[in-house]
Amino acid sequence: MKALYFEEHGDLSVMQYGDVPEPEVPPGWVKIRVRASSINHADLFSRRGMPGIKVQLPGITGSDCAGEIAELGEGVTGWEVGERVLPLPHHVDWENGRFDMLGENRNGAMAEYCVVRASQLMRLPDNVSDEDAAALPCAYGTAHRMLHTRGRIQAGERILVLGASGGVGNACVLLAKAAGLHVIAAAGDDEKCRKLQALGADETIDYSQTAFDAYIREKTGSLLRGGGVDVVVNFTAGDTWLPSMRCVKRFGRLLCCGGTGGYKAVSDIPYLFTSEMTIIGSTGWTMEDQQSLVSMVAEGRLAPALDRVAPLSGAIAAYDDFEKRAFFGKIIVKP
């Protein structure tokens, strides 16, 4: 089969497109004919190598995958060849302390075929396209759990989304708007801010021109005078962590699901205890989160923001744009 793969860890130069063996189907698993996948930051981490996580080599990235069942493993019941499916990319065995992730510590979906456990499957409605479905799991699933399950967002609240032009950021903007919040979206240039306004953001901040914490203070006032926003979403961390803390109003929440800008960050401890804010971490998502998102798309309440659809044969160039942040929304890849 054709696949996008790497034989060693490194920069984009280690990526190759070519023929690799089709995966075998263990008992209890299914083989999926991939119809669409999408690019995530996890793909970059897998290719570069991650401390403490053993990535299968040769490695095939790709966690998100919409497709159809091509083959059933021994013992699989309740499913038929040809059914359209969207797998939950990760599997957690809490009893034995084991975790695996499609495209991370086992080969993923940037290929014509991949394999997953039958227990990871959910059916796709006919009115949800492969492209829209493939955009959902990692980015939108992460955002859904962070905002709803962990963050408990409420209609009428004011939310600041940092890094809003990427997949998780777009998802946060769309899901917060759908829930009735006032959305302030921050991005790195004016064009992305215009696109975020078109996506539904009520206000935008071009942080290449304006410090986002200064913007929030100017618009809302000081902490002790009720200034700040109810919810801040920060999955970049690094240098953005401290100023993002200063945007949270008294009794507000700071939500974090990652650290794409760096795992080490400085905190403003006096502001933390003066504001009495709550800092909430969120990791991954559940089948229930993913099902909720698919239902929203099927019912017309959510339209994932797509940057482009690229062929698998041209996906290395798409990854190059992804690393350069030359995209807005999800980049979809089709074999």
JSON list of N, CA and C in Angstrom, two decimals, residues 130-170:
[
{"chain": "A", "resi": 130, "resn": "ASP", "atom": "N", "xyz": [-16.51, 12.28, 4.69]},
{"chain": "A", "resi": 130, "resn": "ASP", "atom": "CA", "xyz": [-15.23, 11.77, 5.17]},
{"chain": "A", "resi": 130, "resn": "ASP", "atom": "C", "xyz": [-14.32, 12.91, 5.61]},
{"chain": "A", "resi": 131, "resn": "GLU", "atom": "N", "xyz": [-14.34, 13.99, 4.84]},
{"chain": "A", "resi": 131, "resn": "GLU", "atom": "CA", "xyz": [-13.47, 15.13, 5.14]},
{"chain": "A", "resi": 131, "resn": "GLU", "atom": "C", "xyz": [-13.83, 15.76, 6.48]},
{"chain": "A", "resi": 132, "resn": "ASP", "atom": "N", "xyz": [-15.12, 16.04, 6.69]},
{"chain": "A", "resi": 132, "resn": "ASP", "atom": "CA", "xyz": [-15.55, 16.63, 7.96]},
{"chain": "A", "resi": 132, "resn": "ASP", "atom": "C", "xyz": [-15.27, 15.68, 9.13]},
{"chain": "A", "resi": 133, "resn": "ALA", "atom": "N", "xyz": [-15.54, 14.40, 8.92]},
{"chain": "A", "resi": 133, "resn": "ALA", "atom": "CA", "xyz": [-15.33, 13.43, 10.00]},
{"chain": "A", "resi": 133, "resn": "ALA", "atom": "C", "xyz": [-13.86, 13.35, 10.38]},
{"chain": "A", "resi": 134, "resn": "ALA", "atom": "N", "xyz": [-12.97, 13.35, 9.40]},
{"chain": "A", "resi": 134, "resn": "ALA", "atom": "CA", "xyz": [-11.54, 13.23, 9.67]},
{"chain": "A", "resi": 134, "resn": "ALA", "atom": "C", "xyz": [-10.99, 14.45, 10.40]},
{"chain": "A", "resi": 135, "resn": "ALA", "atom": "N", "xyz": [-11.69, 15.57, 10.34]},
{"chain": "A", "resi": 135, "resn": "ALA", "atom": "CA", "xyz": [-11.25, 16.77, 11.05]},
{"chain": "A", "resi": 135, "resn": "ALA", "atom": "C", "xyz": [-11.54, 16.71, 12.54]},
{"chain": "A", "resi": 136, "resn": "LEU", "atom": "N", "xyz": [-12.43, 15.81, 12.96]},
{"chain": "A", "resi": 136, "resn": "LEU", "atom": "CA", "xyz": [-13.00, 15.90, 14.30]},
{"chain": "A", "resi": 136, "resn": "LEU", "atom": "C", "xyz": [-12.18, 15.32, 15.45]},
{"chain": "A", "resi": 137, "resn": "PRO", "atom": "N", "xyz": [-11.66, 14.09, 15.37]},
{"chain": "A", "resi": 137, "resn": "PRO", "atom": "CA", "xyz": [-11.21, 13.45, 16.61]},
{"chain": "A", "resi": 137, "resn": "PRO", "atom": "C", "xyz": [-10.20, 14.23, 17.44]},
{"chain": "A", "resi": 138, "resn": "CYS", "atom": "N", "xyz": [-8.99, 14.40, 16.97]},
{"chain": "A", "resi": 138, "resn": "CYS", "atom": "CA", "xyz": [-7.95, 15.00, 17.82]},
{"chain": "A", "resi": 138, "resn": "CYS", "atom": "C", "xyz": [-8.25, 16.45, 18.18]},
{"chain": "A", "resi": 139, "resn": "ALA", "atom": "N", "xyz": [-8.47, 17.29, 17.19]},
{"chain": "A", "resi": 139, "resn": "ALA", "atom": "CA", "xyz": [-8.64, 18.73, 17.45]},
{"chain": "A", "resi": 139, "resn": "ALA", "atom": "C", "xyz": [-9.99, 19.02, 18.11]},
{"chain": "A", "resi": 140, "resn": "TYR", "atom": "N", "xyz": [-11.06, 18.61, 17.49]},
{"chain": "A", "resi": 140, "resn": "TYR", "atom": "CA", "xyz": [-12.39, 18.94, 18.00]},
{"chain": "A", "resi": 140, "resn": "TYR", "atom": "C", "xyz": [-12.73, 18.11, 19.24]},
{"chain": "A", "resi": 141, "resn": "GLY", "atom": "N", "xyz": [-12.26, 16.86, 19.29]},
{"chain": "A", "resi": 141, "resn": "GLY", "atom": "CA", "xyz": [-12.48, 16.05, 20.48]},
{"chain": "A", "resi": 141, "resn": "GLY", "atom": "C", "xyz": [-11.78, 16.65, 21.70]},
{"chain": "A", "resi": 142, "resn": "THR", "atom": "N", "xyz": [-10.53, 17.07, 21.50]},
{"chain": "A", "resi": 142, "resn": "THR", "atom": "CA", "xyz": [-9.78, 17.72, 22.58]},
{"chain": "A", "resi": 142, "resn": "THR", "atom": "C", "xyz": [-10.47, 18.98, 23.05]},
{"chain": "A", "resi": 143, "resn": "ALA", "atom": "N", "xyz": [-10.93, 19.80, 22.09]},
{"chain": "A", "resi": 143, "resn": "ALA", "atom": "CA", "xyz": [-11.61, 21.05, 22.43]},
{"chain": "A", "resi": 143, "resn": "ALA", "atom": "C", "xyz": [-12.93, 20.79, 23.16]},
{"chain": "A", "resi": 144, "resn": "HIS", "atom": "N", "xyz": [-13.67, 19.79, 22.70]},
{"chain": "A", "resi": 144, "resn": "HIS", "atom": "CA", "xyz": [-14.97, 19.49, 23.32]},
{"chain": "A", "resi": 144, "resn": "HIS", "atom": "C", "xyz": [-14.80, 19.09, 24.78]},
{"chain": "A", "resi": 145, "resn": "ARG", "atom": "N", "xyz": [-13.85, 18.19, 25.03]},
{"chain": "A", "resi": 145, "resn": "ARG", "atom": "CA", "xyz": [-13.63, 17.76, 26.42]},
{"chain": "A", "resi": 145, "resn": "ARG", "atom": "C", "xyz": [-13.14, 18.93, 27.28]},
{"chain": "A", "resi": 146, "resn": "MET", "atom": "N", "xyz": [-12.20, 19.72, 26.74]},
{"chain": "A", "resi": 146, "resn": "MET", "atom": "CA", "xyz": [-11.64, 20.83, 27.51]},
{"chain": "A", "resi": 146, "resn": "MET", "atom": "C", "xyz": [-12.71, 21.87, 27.84]},
{"chain": "A", "resi": 147, "resn": "LEU", "atom": "N", "xyz": [-13.55, 22.23, 26.88]},
{"chain": "A", "resi": 147, "resn": "LEU", "atom": "CA", "xyz": [-14.55, 23.28, 27.10]},
{"chain": "A", "resi": 147, "resn": "LEU", "atom": "C", "xyz": [-15.75, 22.79, 27.89]},
{"chain": "A", "resi": 148, "resn": "HIS", "atom": "N", "xyz": [-16.28, 21.64, 27.51]},
{"chain": "A", "resi": 148, "resn": "HIS", "atom": "CA", "xyz": [-17.54, 21.18, 28.10]},
{"chain": "A", "resi": 148, "resn": "HIS", "atom": "C", "xyz": [-17.34, 20.27, 29.31]},
{"chain": "A", "resi": 149, "resn": "THR", "atom": "N", "xyz": [-16.60, 19.16, 29.13]},
{"chain": "A", "resi": 149, "resn": "THR", "atom": "CA", "xyz": [-16.46, 18.19, 30.20]},
{"chain": "A", "resi": 149, "resn": "THR", "atom": "C", "xyz": [-15.65, 18.74, 31.36]},
{"chain": "A", "resi": 150, "resn": "ARG", "atom": "N", "xyz": [-14.52, 19.37, 31.06]},
{"chain": "A", "resi": 150, "resn": "ARG", "atom": "CA", "xyz": [-13.65, 19.89, 32.10]},
{"chain": "A", "resi": 150, "resn": "ARG", "atom": "C", "xyz": [-13.94, 21.35, 32.44]},
{"chain": "A", "resi": 151, "resn": "GLY", "atom": "N", "xyz": [-14.11, 22.20, 31.43]},
{"chain": "A", "resi": 151, "resn": "GLY", "atom": "CA", "xyz": [-14.25, 23.63, 31.65]},
{"chain": "A", "resi": 151, "resn": "GLY", "atom": "C", "xyz": [-15.63, 24.11, 32.02]},
{"chain": "A", "resi": 152, "resn": "ARG", "atom": "N", "xyz": [-16.66, 23.30, 31.75]},
{"chain": "A", "resi": 152, "resn": "ARG", "atom": "CA", "xyz": [-18.04, 23.64, 32.11]},
{"chain": "A", "resi": 152, "resn": "ARG", "atom": "C", "xyz": [-18.44, 25.03, 31.62]},
{"chain": "A", "resi": 153, "resn": "ILE", "atom": "N", "xyz": [-18.16, 25.32, 30.36]},
{"chain": "A", "resi": 153, "resn": "ILE", "atom": "CA", "xyz": [-18.51, 26.64, 29.83]},
{"chain": "A", "resi": 153, "resn": "ILE", "atom": "C", "xyz": [-20.02, 26.85, 29.85]},
{"chain": "A", "resi": 154, "resn": "GLN", "atom": "N", "xyz": [-20.42, 28.12, 29.99]},
{"chain": "A", "resi": 154, "resn": "GLN", "atom": "CA", "xyz": [-21.84, 28.46, 30.09]},
{"chain": "A", "resi": 154, "resn": "GLN", "atom": "C", "xyz": [-22.18, 29.60, 29.14]},
{"chain": "A", "resi": 155, "resn": "ALA", "atom": "N", "xyz": [-23.38, 29.57, 28.60]},
{"chain": "A", "resi": 155, "resn": "ALA", "atom": "CA", "xyz": [-23.85, 30.65, 27.73]},
{"chain": "A", "resi": 155, "resn": "ALA", "atom": "C", "xyz": [-23.74, 31.98, 28.46]},
{"chain": "A", "resi": 156, "resn": "GLY", "atom": "N", "xyz": [-23.32, 33.01, 27.72]},
{"chain": "A", "resi": 156, "resn": "GLY", "atom": "CA", "xyz": [-23.18, 34.34, 28.29]},
{"chain": "A", "resi": 156, "resn": "GLY", "atom": "C", "xyz": [-21.80, 34.64, 28.84]},
{"chain": "A", "resi": 157, "resn": "GLU", "atom": "N", "xyz": [-20.96, 33.63, 29.00]},
{"chain": "A", "resi": 157, "resn": "GLU", "atom": "CA", "xyz": [-19.60, 33.87, 29.48]},
{"chain": "A", "resi": 157, "resn": "GLU", "atom": "C", "xyz": [-18.74, 34.46, 28.37]},
{"chain": "A", "resi": 158, "resn": "ARG", "atom": "N", "xyz": [-17.64, 35.06, 28.78]},
{"chain": "A", "resi": 158, "resn": "ARG", "atom": "CA", "xyz": [-16.68, 35.63, 27.84]},
{"chain": "A", "resi": 158, "resn": "ARG", "atom": "C", "xyz": [-15.43, 34.74, 27.85]},
{"chain": "A", "resi": 159, "resn": "ILE", "atom": "N", "xyz": [-14.96, 34.34, 26.66]},
{"chain": "A", "resi": 159, "resn": "ILE", "atom": "CA", "xyz": [-13.83, 33.42, 26.55]},
{"chain": "A", "resi": 159, "resn": "ILE", "atom": "C", "xyz": [-12.77, 33.99, 25.62]},
{"chain": "A", "resi": 160, "resn": "LEU", "atom": "N", "xyz": [-11.50, 33.83, 26.00]},
{"chain": "A", "resi": 160, "resn": "LEU", "atom": "CA", "xyz": [-10.36, 34.20, 25.17]},
{"chain": "A", "resi": 160, "resn": "LEU", "atom": "C", "xyz": [-9.70, 32.92, 24.70]},
{"chain": "A", "resi": 161, "resn": "VAL", "atom": "N", "xyz": [-9.55, 32.77, 23.38]},
{"chain": "A", "resi": 161, "resn": "VAL", "atom": "CA", "xyz": [-8.91, 31.58, 22.81]},
{"chain": "A", "resi": 161, "resn": "VAL", "atom": "C", "xyz": [-7.59, 32.00, 22.18]},
{"chain": "A", "resi": 162, "resn": "LEU", "atom": "N", "xyz": [-6.49, 31.51, 22.73]},
{"chain": "A", "resi": 162, "resn": "LEU", "atom": "CA", "xyz": [-5.17, 31.75, 22.15]},
{"chain": "A", "resi": 162, "resn": "LEU", "atom": "C", "xyz": [-4.87, 30.70, 21.09]},
{"chain": "A", "resi": 163, "resn": "GLY", "atom": "N", "xyz": [-4.07, 31.05, 20.09]},
{"chain": "A", "resi": 163, "resn": "GLY", "atom": "CA", "xyz": [-3.77, 30.10, 19.02]},
{"chain": "A", "resi": 163, "resn": "GLY", "atom": "C", "xyz": [-5.01, 29.69, 18.26]},
{"chain": "A", "resi": 164, "resn": "ALA", "atom": "N", "xyz": [-5.90, 30.64, 18.04]},
{"chain": "A", "resi": 164, "resn": "ALA", "atom": "CA", "xyz": [-7.23, 30.32, 17.53]},
{"chain": "A", "resi": 164, "resn": "ALA", "atom": "C", "xyz": [-7.26, 29.94, 16.05]},
{"chain": "A", "resi": 165, "resn": "SER", "atom": "N", "xyz": [-6.15, 30.15, 15.32]},
{"chain": "A", "resi": 165, "resn": "SER", "atom": "CA", "xyz": [-6.18, 29.88, 13.89]},
{"chain": "A", "resi": 165, "resn": "SER", "atom": "C", "xyz": [-5.90, 28.43, 13.54]},
{"chain": "A", "resi": 166, "resn": "GLY", "atom": "N", "xyz": [-5.44, 27.62, 14.49]},
{"chain": "A", "resi": 166, "resn": "GLY", "atom": "CA", "xyz": [-5.16, 26.21, 14.23]},
{"chain": "A", "resi": 166, "resn": "GLY", "atom": "C", "xyz": [-6.37, 25.33, 14.45]},
{"chain": "A", "resi": 167, "resn": "GLY", "atom": "N", "xyz": [-6.17, 24.02, 14.38]},
{"chain": "A", "resi": 167, "resn": "GLY", "atom": "CA", "xyz": [-7.28, 23.08, 14.48]},
{"chain": "A", "resi": 167, "resn": "GLY", "atom": "C", "xyz": [-8.00, 23.13, 15.80]},
{"chain": "A", "resi": 168, "resn": "VAL", "atom": "N", "xyz": [-7.28, 23.00, 16.93]},
{"chain": "A", "resi": 168, "resn": "VAL", "atom": "CA", "xyz": [-7.92, 23.05, 18.24]},
{"chain": "A", "resi": 168, "resn": "VAL", "atom": "C", "xyz": [-8.50, 24.45, 18.48]},
{"chain": "A", "resi": 169, "resn": "GLY", "atom": "N", "xyz": [-7.77, 25.48, 18.06]},
{"chain": "A", "resi": 169, "resn": "GLY", "atom": "CA", "xyz": [-8.26, 26.85, 18.23]},
{"chain": "A", "resi": 169, "resn": "GLY", "atom": "C", "xyz": [-9.56, 27.11, 17.49]},
{"chain": "A", "resi": 170, "resn": "ASN", "atom": "N", "xyz": [-9.61, 26.71, 16.23]},
{"chain": "A", "resi": 170, "resn": "ASN", "atom": "CA", "xyz": [-10.84, 26.83, 15.45]},
{"chain": "A", "resi": 170, "resn": "ASN", "atom": "C", "xyz": [-11.99, 26.10, 16.14]}
]
